[in-house]
Every structure is written in C-alpha cells, then in structure tokens.
Coordinates of C-alpha atoms in Angstrom, one line a residue:
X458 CA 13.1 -1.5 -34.5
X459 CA 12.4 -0.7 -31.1
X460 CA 12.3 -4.0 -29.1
X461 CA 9.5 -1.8 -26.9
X462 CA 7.2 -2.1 -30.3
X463 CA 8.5 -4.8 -31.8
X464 CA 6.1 -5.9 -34.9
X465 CA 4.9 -9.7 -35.2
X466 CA 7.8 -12.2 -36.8
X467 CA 7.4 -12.9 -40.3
X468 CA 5.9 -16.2 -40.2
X469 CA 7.6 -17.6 -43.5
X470 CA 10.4 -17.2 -41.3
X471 CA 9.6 -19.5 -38.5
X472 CA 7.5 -22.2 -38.0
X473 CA 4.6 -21.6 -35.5
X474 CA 5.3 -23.8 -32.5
X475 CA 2.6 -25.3 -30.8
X476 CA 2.8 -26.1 -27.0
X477 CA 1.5 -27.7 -24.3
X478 CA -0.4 -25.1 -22.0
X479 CA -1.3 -25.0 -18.4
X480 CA -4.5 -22.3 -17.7
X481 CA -5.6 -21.6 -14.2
X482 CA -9.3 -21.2 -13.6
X483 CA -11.7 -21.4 -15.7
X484 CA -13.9 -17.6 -15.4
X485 CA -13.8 -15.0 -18.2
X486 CA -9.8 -15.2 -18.3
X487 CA -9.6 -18.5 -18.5
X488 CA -11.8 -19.3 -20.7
X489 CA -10.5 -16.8 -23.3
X490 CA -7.1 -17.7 -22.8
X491 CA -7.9 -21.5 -24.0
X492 CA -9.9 -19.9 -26.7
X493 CA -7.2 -17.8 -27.7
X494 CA -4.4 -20.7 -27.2
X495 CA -6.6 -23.2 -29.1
X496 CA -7.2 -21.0 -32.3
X497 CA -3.2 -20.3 -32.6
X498 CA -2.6 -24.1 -32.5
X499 CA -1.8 -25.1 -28.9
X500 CA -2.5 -27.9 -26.3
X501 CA -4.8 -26.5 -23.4
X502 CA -5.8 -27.7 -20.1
X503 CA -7.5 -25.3 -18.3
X504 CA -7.9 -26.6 -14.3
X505 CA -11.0 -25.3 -12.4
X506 CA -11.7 -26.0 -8.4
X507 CA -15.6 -25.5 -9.1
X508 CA -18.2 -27.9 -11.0
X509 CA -18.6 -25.3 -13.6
X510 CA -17.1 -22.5 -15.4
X511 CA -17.3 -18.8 -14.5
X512 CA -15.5 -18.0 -11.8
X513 CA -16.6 -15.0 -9.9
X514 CA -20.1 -15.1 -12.1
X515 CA -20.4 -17.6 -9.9
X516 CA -23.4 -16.8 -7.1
X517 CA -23.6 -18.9 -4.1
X518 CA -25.5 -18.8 -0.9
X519 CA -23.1 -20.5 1.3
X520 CA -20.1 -18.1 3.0
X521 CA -17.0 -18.7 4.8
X522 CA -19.5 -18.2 8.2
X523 CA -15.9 -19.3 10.5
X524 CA -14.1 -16.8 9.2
X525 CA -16.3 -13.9 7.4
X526 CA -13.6 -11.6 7.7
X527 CA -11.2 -13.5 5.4
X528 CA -8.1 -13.5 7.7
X529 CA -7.6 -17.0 7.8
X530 CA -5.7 -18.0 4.6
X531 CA -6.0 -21.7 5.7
X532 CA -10.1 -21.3 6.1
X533 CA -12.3 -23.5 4.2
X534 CA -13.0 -21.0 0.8
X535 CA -15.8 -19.9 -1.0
X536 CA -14.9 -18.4 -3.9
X537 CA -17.9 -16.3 -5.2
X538 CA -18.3 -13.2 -3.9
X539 CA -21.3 -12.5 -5.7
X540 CA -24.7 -11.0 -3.7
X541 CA -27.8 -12.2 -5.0
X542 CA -29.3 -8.8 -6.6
X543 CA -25.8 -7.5 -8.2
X544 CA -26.1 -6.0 -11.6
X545 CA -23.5 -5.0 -13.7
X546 CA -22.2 -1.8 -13.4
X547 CA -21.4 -1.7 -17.1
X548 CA -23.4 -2.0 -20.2
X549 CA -24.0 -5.6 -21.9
X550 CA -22.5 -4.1 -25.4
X551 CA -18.9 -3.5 -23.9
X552 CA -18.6 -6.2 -21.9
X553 CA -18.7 -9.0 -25.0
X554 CA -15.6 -10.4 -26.5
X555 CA -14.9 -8.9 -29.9
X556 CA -16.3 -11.7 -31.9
X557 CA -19.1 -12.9 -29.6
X558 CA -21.0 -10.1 -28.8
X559 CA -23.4 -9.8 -25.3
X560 CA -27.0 -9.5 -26.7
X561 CA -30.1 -11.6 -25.3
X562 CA -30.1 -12.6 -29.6
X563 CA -26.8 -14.3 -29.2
X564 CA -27.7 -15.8 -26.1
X565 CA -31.2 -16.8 -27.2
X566 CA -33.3 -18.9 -24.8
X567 CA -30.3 -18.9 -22.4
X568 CA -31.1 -15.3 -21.8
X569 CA -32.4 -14.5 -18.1
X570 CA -32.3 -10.8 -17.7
X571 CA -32.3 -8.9 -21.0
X572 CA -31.8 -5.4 -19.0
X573 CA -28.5 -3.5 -20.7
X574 CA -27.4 -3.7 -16.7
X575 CA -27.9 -7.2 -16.3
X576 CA -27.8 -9.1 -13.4
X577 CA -24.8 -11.6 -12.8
X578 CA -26.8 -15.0 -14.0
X579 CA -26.6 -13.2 -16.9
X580 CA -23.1 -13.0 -17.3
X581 CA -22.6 -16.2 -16.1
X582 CA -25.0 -17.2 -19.3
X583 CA -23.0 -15.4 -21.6
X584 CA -19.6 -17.0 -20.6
X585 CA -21.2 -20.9 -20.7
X586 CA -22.5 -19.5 -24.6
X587 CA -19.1 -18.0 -25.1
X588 CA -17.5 -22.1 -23.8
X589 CA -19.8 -24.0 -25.8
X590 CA -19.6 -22.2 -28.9
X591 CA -15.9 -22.7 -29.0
X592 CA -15.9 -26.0 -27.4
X593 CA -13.8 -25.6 -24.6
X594 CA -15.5 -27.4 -22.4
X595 CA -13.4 -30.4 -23.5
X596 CA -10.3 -29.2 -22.3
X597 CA -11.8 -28.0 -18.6
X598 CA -10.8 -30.5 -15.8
X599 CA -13.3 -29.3 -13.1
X600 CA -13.1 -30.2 -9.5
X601 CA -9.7 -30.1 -10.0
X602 CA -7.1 -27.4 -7.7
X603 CA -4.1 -26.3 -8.6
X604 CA -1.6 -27.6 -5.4
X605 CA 1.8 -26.1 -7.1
X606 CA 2.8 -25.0 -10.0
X607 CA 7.3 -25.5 -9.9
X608 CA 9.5 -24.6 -12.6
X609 CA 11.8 -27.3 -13.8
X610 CA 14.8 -25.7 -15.2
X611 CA 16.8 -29.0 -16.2
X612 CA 14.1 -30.0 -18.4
X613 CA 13.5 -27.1 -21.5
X614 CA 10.5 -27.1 -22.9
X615 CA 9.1 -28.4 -26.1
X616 CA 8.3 -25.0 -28.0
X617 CA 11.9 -23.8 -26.7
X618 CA 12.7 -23.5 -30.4
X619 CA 10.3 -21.3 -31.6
X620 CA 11.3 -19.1 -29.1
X621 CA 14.8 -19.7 -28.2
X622 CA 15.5 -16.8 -26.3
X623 CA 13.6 -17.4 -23.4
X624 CA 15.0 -20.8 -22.8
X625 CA 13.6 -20.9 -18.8
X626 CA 12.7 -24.7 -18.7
X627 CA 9.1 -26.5 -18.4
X628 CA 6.7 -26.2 -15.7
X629 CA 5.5 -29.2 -13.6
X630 CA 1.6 -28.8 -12.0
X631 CA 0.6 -30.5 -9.4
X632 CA -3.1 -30.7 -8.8
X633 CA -6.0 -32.8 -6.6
X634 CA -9.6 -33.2 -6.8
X635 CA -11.6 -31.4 -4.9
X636 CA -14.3 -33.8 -5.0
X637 CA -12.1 -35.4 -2.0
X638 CA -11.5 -32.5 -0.2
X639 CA -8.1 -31.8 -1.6
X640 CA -6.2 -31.4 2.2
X641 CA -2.4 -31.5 2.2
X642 CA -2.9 -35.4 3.3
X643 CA -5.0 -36.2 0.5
X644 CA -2.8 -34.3 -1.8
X645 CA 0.0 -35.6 -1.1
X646 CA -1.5 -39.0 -1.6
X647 CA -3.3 -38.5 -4.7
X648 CA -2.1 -35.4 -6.2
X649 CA -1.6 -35.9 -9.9
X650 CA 1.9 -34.3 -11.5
X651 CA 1.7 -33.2 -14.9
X652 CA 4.7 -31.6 -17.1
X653 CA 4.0 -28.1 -19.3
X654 CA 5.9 -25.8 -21.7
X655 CA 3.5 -22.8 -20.3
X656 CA 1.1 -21.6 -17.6
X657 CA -1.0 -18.4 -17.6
X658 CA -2.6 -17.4 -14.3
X659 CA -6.3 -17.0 -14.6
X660 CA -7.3 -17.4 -11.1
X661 CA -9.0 -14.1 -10.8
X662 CA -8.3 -11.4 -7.6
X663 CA -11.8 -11.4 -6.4
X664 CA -11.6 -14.1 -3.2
X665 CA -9.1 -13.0 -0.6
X666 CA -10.4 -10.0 1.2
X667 CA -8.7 -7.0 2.5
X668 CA -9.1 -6.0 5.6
X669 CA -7.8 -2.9 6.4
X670 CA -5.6 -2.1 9.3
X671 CA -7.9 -0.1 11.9
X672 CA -6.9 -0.4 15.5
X673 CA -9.5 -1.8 17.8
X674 CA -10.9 -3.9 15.3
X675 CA -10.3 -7.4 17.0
X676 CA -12.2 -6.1 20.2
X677 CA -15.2 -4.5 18.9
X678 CA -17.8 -6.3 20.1
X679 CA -20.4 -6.4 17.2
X680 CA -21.2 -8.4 14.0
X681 CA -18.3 -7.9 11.6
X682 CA -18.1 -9.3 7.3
X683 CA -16.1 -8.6 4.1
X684 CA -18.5 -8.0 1.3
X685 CA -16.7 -11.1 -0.4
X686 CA -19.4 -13.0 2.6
X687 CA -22.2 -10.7 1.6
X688 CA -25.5 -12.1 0.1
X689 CA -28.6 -9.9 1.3
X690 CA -29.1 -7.4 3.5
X691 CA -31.8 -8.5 5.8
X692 CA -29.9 -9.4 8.6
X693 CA -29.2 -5.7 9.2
X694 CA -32.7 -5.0 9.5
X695 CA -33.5 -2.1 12.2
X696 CA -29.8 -1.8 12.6
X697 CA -27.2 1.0 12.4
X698 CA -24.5 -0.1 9.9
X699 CA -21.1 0.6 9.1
X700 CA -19.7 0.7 5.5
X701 CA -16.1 0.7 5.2
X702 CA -15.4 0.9 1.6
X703 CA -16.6 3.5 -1.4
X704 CA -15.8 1.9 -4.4
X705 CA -18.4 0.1 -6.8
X706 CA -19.3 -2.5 -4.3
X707 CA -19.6 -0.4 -1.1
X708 CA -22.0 2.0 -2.8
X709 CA -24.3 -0.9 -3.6
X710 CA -24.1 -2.8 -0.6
X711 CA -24.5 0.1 1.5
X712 CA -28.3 1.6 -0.6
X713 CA -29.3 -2.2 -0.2
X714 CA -28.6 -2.7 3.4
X715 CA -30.1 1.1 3.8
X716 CA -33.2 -0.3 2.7
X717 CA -33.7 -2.0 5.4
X718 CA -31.2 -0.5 8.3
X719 CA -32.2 2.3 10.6
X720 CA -28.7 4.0 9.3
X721 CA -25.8 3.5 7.3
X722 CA -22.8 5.1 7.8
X723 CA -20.0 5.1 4.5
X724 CA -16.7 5.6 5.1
X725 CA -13.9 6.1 2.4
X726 CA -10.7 7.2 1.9
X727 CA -11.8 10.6 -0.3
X728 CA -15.0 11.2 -2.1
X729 CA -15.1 12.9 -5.5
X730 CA -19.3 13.2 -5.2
X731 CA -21.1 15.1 -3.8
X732 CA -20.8 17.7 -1.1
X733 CA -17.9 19.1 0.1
X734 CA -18.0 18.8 3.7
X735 CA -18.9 15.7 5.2
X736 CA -19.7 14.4 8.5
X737 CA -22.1 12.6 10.5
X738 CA -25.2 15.2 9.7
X739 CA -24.3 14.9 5.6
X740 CA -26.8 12.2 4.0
X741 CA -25.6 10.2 1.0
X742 CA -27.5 10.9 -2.0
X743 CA -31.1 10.6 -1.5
X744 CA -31.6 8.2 1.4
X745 CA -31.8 9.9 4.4
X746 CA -30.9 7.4 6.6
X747 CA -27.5 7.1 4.8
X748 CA -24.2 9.3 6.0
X749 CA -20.5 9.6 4.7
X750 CA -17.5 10.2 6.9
X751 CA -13.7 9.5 6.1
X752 CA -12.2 6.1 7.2
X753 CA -12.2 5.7 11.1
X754 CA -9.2 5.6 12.5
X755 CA -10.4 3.3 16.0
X756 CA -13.2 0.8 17.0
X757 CA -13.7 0.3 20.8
X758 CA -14.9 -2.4 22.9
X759 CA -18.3 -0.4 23.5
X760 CA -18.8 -0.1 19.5
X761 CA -18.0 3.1 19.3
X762 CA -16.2 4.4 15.4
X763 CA -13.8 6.9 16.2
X764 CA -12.5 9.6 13.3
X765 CA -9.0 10.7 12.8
X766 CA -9.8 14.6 13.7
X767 CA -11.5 13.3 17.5
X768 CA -14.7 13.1 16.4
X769 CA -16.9 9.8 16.6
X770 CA -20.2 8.3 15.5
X771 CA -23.4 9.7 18.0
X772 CA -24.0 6.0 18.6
X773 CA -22.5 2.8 18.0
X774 CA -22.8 0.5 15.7
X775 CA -24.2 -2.6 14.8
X776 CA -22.1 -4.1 12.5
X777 CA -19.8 -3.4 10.5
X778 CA -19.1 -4.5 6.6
X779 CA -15.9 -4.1 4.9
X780 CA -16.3 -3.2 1.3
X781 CA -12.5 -2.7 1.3
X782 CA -11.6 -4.9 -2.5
X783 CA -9.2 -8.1 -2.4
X784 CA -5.8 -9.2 -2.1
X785 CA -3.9 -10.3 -5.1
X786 CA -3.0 -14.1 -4.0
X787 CA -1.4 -17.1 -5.4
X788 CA -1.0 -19.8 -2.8
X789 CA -0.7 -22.6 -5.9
X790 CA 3.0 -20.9 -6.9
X791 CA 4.3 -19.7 -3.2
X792 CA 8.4 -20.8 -3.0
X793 CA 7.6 -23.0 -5.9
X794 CA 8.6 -20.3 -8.5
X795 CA 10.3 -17.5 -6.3
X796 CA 6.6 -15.6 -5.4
X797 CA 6.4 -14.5 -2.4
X798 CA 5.1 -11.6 0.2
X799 CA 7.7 -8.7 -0.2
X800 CA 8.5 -6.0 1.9
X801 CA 10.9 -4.4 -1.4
X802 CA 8.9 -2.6 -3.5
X803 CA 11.4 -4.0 -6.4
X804 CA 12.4 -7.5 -5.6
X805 CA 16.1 -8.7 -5.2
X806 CA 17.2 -9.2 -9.0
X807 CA 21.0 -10.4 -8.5
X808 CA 23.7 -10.9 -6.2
X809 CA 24.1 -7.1 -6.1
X810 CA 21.0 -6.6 -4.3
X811 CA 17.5 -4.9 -4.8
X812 CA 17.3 -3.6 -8.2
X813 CA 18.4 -0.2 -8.9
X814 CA 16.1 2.4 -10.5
X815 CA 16.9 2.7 -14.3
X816 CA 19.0 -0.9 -14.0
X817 CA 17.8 -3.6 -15.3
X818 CA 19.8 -7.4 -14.4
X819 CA 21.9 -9.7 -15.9
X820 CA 20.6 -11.9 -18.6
X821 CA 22.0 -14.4 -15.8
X822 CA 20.5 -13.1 -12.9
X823 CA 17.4 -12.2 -14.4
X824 CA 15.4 -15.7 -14.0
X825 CA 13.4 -14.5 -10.9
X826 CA 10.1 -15.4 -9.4
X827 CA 7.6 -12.6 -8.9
X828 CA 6.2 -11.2 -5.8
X829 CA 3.0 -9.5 -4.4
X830 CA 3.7 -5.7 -2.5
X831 CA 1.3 -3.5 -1.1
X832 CA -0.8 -5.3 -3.9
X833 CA 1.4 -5.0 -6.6
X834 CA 2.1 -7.8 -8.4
X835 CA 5.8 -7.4 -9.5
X836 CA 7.9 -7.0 -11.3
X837 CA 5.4 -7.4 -14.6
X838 CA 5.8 -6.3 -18.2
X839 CA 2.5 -5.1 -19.7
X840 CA 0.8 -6.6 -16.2
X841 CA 1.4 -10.0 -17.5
X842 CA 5.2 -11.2 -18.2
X843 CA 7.3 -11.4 -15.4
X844 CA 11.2 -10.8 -16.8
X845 CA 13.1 -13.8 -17.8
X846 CA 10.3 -16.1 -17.0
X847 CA 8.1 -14.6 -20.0
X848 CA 6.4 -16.1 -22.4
X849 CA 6.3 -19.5 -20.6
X850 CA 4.3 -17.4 -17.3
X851 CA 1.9 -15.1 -18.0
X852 CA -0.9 -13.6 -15.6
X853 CA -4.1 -12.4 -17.1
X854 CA -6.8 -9.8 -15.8
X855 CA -4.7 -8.3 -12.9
X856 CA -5.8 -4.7 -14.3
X857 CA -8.8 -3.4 -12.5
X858 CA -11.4 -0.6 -12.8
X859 CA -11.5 -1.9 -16.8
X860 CA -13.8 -3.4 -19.1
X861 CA -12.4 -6.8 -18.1
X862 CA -13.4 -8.9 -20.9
X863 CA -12.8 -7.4 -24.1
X864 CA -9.0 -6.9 -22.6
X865 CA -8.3 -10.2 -21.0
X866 CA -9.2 -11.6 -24.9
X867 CA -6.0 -8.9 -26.3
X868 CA -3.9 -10.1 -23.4
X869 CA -4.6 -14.0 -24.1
X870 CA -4.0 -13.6 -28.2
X871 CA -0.7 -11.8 -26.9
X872 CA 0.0 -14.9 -24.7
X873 CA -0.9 -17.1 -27.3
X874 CA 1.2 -15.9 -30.1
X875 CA 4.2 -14.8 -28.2
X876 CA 4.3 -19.2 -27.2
X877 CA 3.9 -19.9 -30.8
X878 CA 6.6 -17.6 -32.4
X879 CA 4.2 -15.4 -34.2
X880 CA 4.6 -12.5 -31.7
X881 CA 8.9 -11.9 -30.4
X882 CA 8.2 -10.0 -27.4
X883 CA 11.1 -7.8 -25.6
X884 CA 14.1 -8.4 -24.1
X885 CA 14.7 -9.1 -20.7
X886 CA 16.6 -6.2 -20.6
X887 CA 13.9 -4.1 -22.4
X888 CA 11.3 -5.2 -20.6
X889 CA 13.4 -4.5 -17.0
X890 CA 13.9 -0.9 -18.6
X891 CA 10.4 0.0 -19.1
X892 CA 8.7 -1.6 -16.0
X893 CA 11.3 0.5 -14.0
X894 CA 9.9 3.3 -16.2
X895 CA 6.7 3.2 -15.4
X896 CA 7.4 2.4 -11.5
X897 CA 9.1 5.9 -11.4
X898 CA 6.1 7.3 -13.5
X899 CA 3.8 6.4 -10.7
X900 CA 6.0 7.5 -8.2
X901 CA 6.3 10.8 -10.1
X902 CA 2.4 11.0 -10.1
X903 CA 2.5 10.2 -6.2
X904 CA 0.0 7.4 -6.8
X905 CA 0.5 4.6 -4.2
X906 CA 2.2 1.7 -4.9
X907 CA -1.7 -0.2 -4.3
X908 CA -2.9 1.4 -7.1
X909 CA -0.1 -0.3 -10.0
X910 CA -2.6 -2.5 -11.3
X911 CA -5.1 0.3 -11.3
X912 CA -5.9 1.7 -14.9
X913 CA -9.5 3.7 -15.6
X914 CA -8.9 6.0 -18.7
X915 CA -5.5 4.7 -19.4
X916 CA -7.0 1.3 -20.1
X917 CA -7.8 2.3 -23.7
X918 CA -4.1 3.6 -24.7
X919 CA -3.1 0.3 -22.7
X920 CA -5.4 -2.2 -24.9
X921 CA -4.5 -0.4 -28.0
X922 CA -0.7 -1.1 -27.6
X923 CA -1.9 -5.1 -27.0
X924 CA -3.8 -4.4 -30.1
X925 CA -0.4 -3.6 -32.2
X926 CA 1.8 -6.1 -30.4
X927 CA -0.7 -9.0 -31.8
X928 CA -0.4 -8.0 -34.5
X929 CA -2.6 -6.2 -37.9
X930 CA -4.8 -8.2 -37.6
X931 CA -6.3 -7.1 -34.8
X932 CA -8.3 -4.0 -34.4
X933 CA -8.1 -1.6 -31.4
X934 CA -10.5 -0.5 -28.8
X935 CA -14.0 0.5 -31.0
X936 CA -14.8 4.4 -30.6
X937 CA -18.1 3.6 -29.7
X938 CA -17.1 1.4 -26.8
X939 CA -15.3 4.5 -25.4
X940 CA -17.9 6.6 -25.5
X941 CA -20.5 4.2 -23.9
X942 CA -18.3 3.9 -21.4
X943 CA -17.8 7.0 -20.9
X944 CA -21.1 7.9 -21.0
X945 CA -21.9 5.6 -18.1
X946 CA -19.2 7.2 -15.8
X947 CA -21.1 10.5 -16.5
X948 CA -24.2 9.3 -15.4
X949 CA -23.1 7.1 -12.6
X950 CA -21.8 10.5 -11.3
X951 CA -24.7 12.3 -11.7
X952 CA -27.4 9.5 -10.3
X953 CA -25.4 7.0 -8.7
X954 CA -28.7 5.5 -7.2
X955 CA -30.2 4.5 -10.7
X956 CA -27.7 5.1 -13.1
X957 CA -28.5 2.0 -14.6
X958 CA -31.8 2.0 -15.7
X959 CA -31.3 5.7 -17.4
X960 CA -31.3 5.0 -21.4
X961 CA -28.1 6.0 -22.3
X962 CA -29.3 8.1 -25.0
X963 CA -26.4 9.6 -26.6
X964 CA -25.0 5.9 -27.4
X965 CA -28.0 4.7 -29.5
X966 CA -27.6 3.3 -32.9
X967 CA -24.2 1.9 -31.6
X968 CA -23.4 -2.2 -32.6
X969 CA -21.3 -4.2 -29.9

C-alpha cells in the first residue's frame, strides 16, 4: 500500500498507546485538539496566556497603543484582534464541529446574536459550550505562556513503542505565569519545566502583523495602525483614510470607517470585483466616498500616496490602516527546536546542503527543525508534520481562507491517532517526496511562495484526504456544507456590502 494513503493499523495488532500531550493555546484549535487527544485516550495539558479560552474570539478594547504597527516583536502584546462590530463572514451551520453543531438551540440561553452571520461574542459562546460540554476546562492551565518548547533527544518518549519509527525523543516546556508579568527575569526565576511525549501548536496566526514593505513609510507624518489595533472607527471621523489591504478584513474596516470618514481610499494588490479600470475617480461599491487604487508604491513626508505608474492621491491623507493579514510566528520554539527565519525557501536538510528538488534526506539527517519563509511555514506534511519530527510535533490551523473549525477537528483526530498507533502515518522519506511535490506544483502554478498555506476550493479535496487517513470512521466534508459555502462566495461577490443579511435561499432545508 501506498505509504501516501496508508489505511489506519489494525488495532488487534497494536495496542493504543496513550501519551502525555503538550497543546499550545487554548482557541478553536486548541480546544479541539484536547478534545480529540482526550477521546483517543491521551494526557492533555493545554497552556493558555489569557484568563479564558478562545483565542482570537477574544474581543478587547485595549491595543498595543506603543507600537500599533506591530514592528516591535518585544512590545507588550495584545492578542485579539477582534473590532467590536465584526461578524462572521461565514454562516453559523458550517462553522460547528461535526458533532456539536452552531445553532442558538445548542447554545440555549448562552446565545447573544442568533443572526446566521453572527457577531464574534457569539462565537466565542459557542467555543466556551463546545469546552464545557466535553470538560476540558480541567486540563486548561490559564495565565500560563509558553517560554520554550526544546526537544530532548536523550530522553525517548513514553509512547515511543506504539510508534517506533519515529523514535525523535521527548519534549521539555518551559512556561511562566502571566499573572506576574512573565519577563525573561521572572522566567527565569519562576519558570516551571515540564517533560512531554508530544506538542501540537495551537497558537493561532492572527497576532503578529504584516506590514508591508512601502518606502517612505517611517517618515510619513500622519496617524498610522494594523487592523490587528483596530476597534471602531470613530477616530477617523471627517478624515481622508487610507486602506492598505483587500481581503475580508480590509473590506470591512474600510465601509465602517467610510461611515464616518470624508474618504476612503483601498488599495490592493489585484481586484477581481468590480470595474475594470480603477483609479482615484472609481468609487467602491455603493459608497461614494470610497475609492480603489493598486498598492502605493511611496509615502512622503507631506502625506502624500504615491502609485507605481506616477500617479498619486489629489490630497493627502490622514491616516493610514494596514489591513495587510499576519505573520506566522513562534517565538516559544525559536533555536529551541531548529525554527528559525529562513532566507531558503527549502531549509538545509543534511551535510550536503539545501535540499534538492525531488530529494528527500537521510533517515539520519532528516531530524530537522522547521522554519518560517516568505510566510511559509516549512517544510510541513499535510500543513501539520514537520519530517522526522512527526507525530511527536504537529501544528494545527496554519491553512487559511477555510472553514477553520470543522478542519482543525480532522487535523486534531489525525494528531491524535497517529500518537496513539491507531493511524501509521508516512515515512520520512514519503513524506519529504510529496511536500517537494507539491512545492514544485505551486511553483508550476506561479503562486507565490506567501500563498503555501493558502487553500480556498482545494480545502475540500484537502479535508477529505484527512477524512480517509483517520480512518472509516469518519465522514468527509457534507455536500451541503459545500454548497452553503459556496453559495456565500456568490453572493459576497455580488453584494459585498450586505451579503450577510441576504437569506441564502438555495441552502434551505439544509441540517449542520
């Protein structure tokens, strides 16, 4: 059998192994991870920095007001990035887990927005239902960070012989409360050092901001935020506002802030909506006071936004907000498990060098850490198993522009069996093989080495083959779930403005 497809081992055969598990954060990934880990017989500990669980459901008024540009890795964090009026910009029914569904009955008196959009209370609702229903609050340490996580290669792990051939060693985590303020002094006075047969990475990639690279933008002279600092718009009142960022975020942000703004000016990359030409006289959508333009290519010291064929804004701006996404990061694991920032886009494997294309390593050589490119995280089999350090690390939810949920649950039942013996996964050698496969598909397609983690309508094909790996038991991707989904892209397109309160009429009569 194909090592690629490999079917679950027959469990007369082996003994399921239970192990001692390390889960970072405590959001939707987490929290489905422990679920997932606790039903197949394991011993979780899932660390959160926060009070409470949810992660990026999180809202909170405060921002990182010393540094609302993100640059400063060493800044004093908030990790919500949440505004106050976001809604979801998928339907409740596909959002659920597949055996806790998203409806206000489920939720019951919990339930604060019943709207099929919801706003993100909501969510967070659902996923403090989803924690007490399958008790996992008991094995949540909050206001507790993750300092290091180190692998310990002279020590092999406990559940080594359920799965003996991925002998890579135990992993030691060290961690601090936040409650005292968790500096490098008070961690390395009161950190507490615990020993592990596994870690998954559930510390979500919604935090760290981009910032793209535009040249003049350390001396232009007005107000300046990532959306990750962005709460409400009323401090553009009257003003004229720069957008830079398209995606599901910038849209939002920038009809809010148009609201009240004299004019808001978005600027992406391409647009697939709308008009063909664009320019400084094209109005977005139906707001008049709203304009698209490609990404400027300067910023000057008088405020002036400068475009890459000579043309510039009539006036300047304002302020400017960067709806530009987020930066895959990992500061807990940085030269503790080989991750670190690359400037390869396939890291150094073995003595020879950089991997070659089509080459996987030595079973010798192939114990490597992982590291983050152009934000790629890499190299990753399935998104989740980095070669020769697999099933002992795992990383869940990296995939965006998904139904998050409903695939972080496949990914943490894979995660969960493959550490108990139920599920052999591939070779090192296989799974070298098919990520240098698909990293030479993607070249092929000329689709940037940013965009790895990016999936859209391949996320189906993607959570079915998760599907089979667990195992018969579990069913693929729902039809209906497709075609709501689908549905909604249609619409978006269509009404961006209020796609979400349109009844999506040709998905009624469907069950989550």
């Amino acid at each position: 059998m194909n090592a690629l497809n490999a079917a679950p081992a027959t469990l007369a055969a082996r003994a399921l192994r239970k192990c001692t598990v390390a889960v970072i954060g405590a959001g939707a990934a987490g929290l489905v991870a422990a679920r997932e880990l606790k039903r197949e017989g394991h011993s979780v500990t899932v660390f959160e920095q926060n009070s409470r669980i949810g992660g990026v459901w999180v809202y909170d008024d405060r921002t990182e007001e010393d540094d609302l540009l993100g640059k400063d890795m060493n800044r004093k964090k908030v990790h919500s990035s949440m505004y106050r009026q976001l809604r979801t910009n998928l339907p409740r029914e596909i959002m659920g887990f597949s055996d806790f569904p998203f409806t206000t009955e489920v939720l019951g008196n919990r339930s604060v927005d019943p709207r099929r959009f919801c706003n993100h209370a909501e969510v967070l609702c659902y996923l403090e239902a989803f924690a007490d229903h399958f008790q996992l609050q008991e094995h949540i340490k909050f206001n507790t960070k993750v300092q290091r996580v180190q692998l310990v290669k002279s020590h092999i792990a406990s559940c080594i012989d359920c799965i003996p051939s991925y002998q890579t060693g135990s992993w030691q985590v060290s961690t601090c409360s936040t409650n005292q303020g968790c500096t490098e002094e008070v961690a390395d006075q009161q950190s507490v050092l615990e020993t592990y047969d596994a870690v998954v990475v559930c510390n979500g990639h919604y935090s760290q901001p981009n910032i793209p690279d535009i040249k003049g933008i350390d001396i232009f002279p007005g107000f300046q935020m990532h959306s990750h600092n962005y709460r409400e718009p009323k401090q553009f009142k009257d003003q004229i506002v720069l957008v830079v960022g398209a995606s599901n975020s910038g849209e939002d942000i920038s009809r809010e802030v148009a609201s009240v703004a004299s004019q808001v000016h978005v600027c992406a990359r391409s647009w697939k909506r709308g008009v063909a030409d664009i320019g400084p006289s094209t109005p977005y959508g139906l707001r008049t006071n709203m304009y698209r333009h490609t990404v400027p290519s300067e910023l000057t010291q008088e405020g002036e936004v400068l475009f890459p064929d000579g043309t510039k804004l009539p006036c300047p701006v304002h302020s400017i907000i960067f709806c530009t996404g987020y930066q895959y990061t990992f500061p807990f694991m940085m030269d503790t498990a080989g991750l670190h920032e690359s400037s390869q886009s396939i890291p150094d494997c073995s003595s020879r060098g950089p991997l070659s294309k089509g080459m996987a390593p030595s079973e010798s050589s192939a114990q490597i850490g992982i590291s983050v490119h152009d934000q790629r995280v890499q190299p990753l089999w399935l998104h989740m198993f980095p070669p020769g350090l697999s099933p002992s690390l795992s990383f869940l939810g990296l995939p965006w522009k998904v139904v998050p949920f409903p695939q972080q649950e496949l990914q943490a039942k894979l995660v969960a069996r493959a550490l108990s013996g139920r599920v052999q996964l591939p070779s090192i050698q296989d799974m070298w093989r098919e990520i240098n496969a698909f990293y030479d598909q993607l070249e092929q397609q000329k689709i940037a080495t940013r965009y790895t983690h990016m999936q859209g309508a391949s996320q189906w094909d993607y959570n079915d083959r998760l599907a089979i790996l667990c195992g018969p038991d579990v069913i693929k991707t729902a039809e209906w779930r497709i075609q709501m989904y689908n549905a909604t892209s249609a619409i978006r397109e269509l009404d961006p403005e209020s796609y979400r309160d349109i009844p999506l009429t040709c998905c009624d009569g469907f069950e989550a």
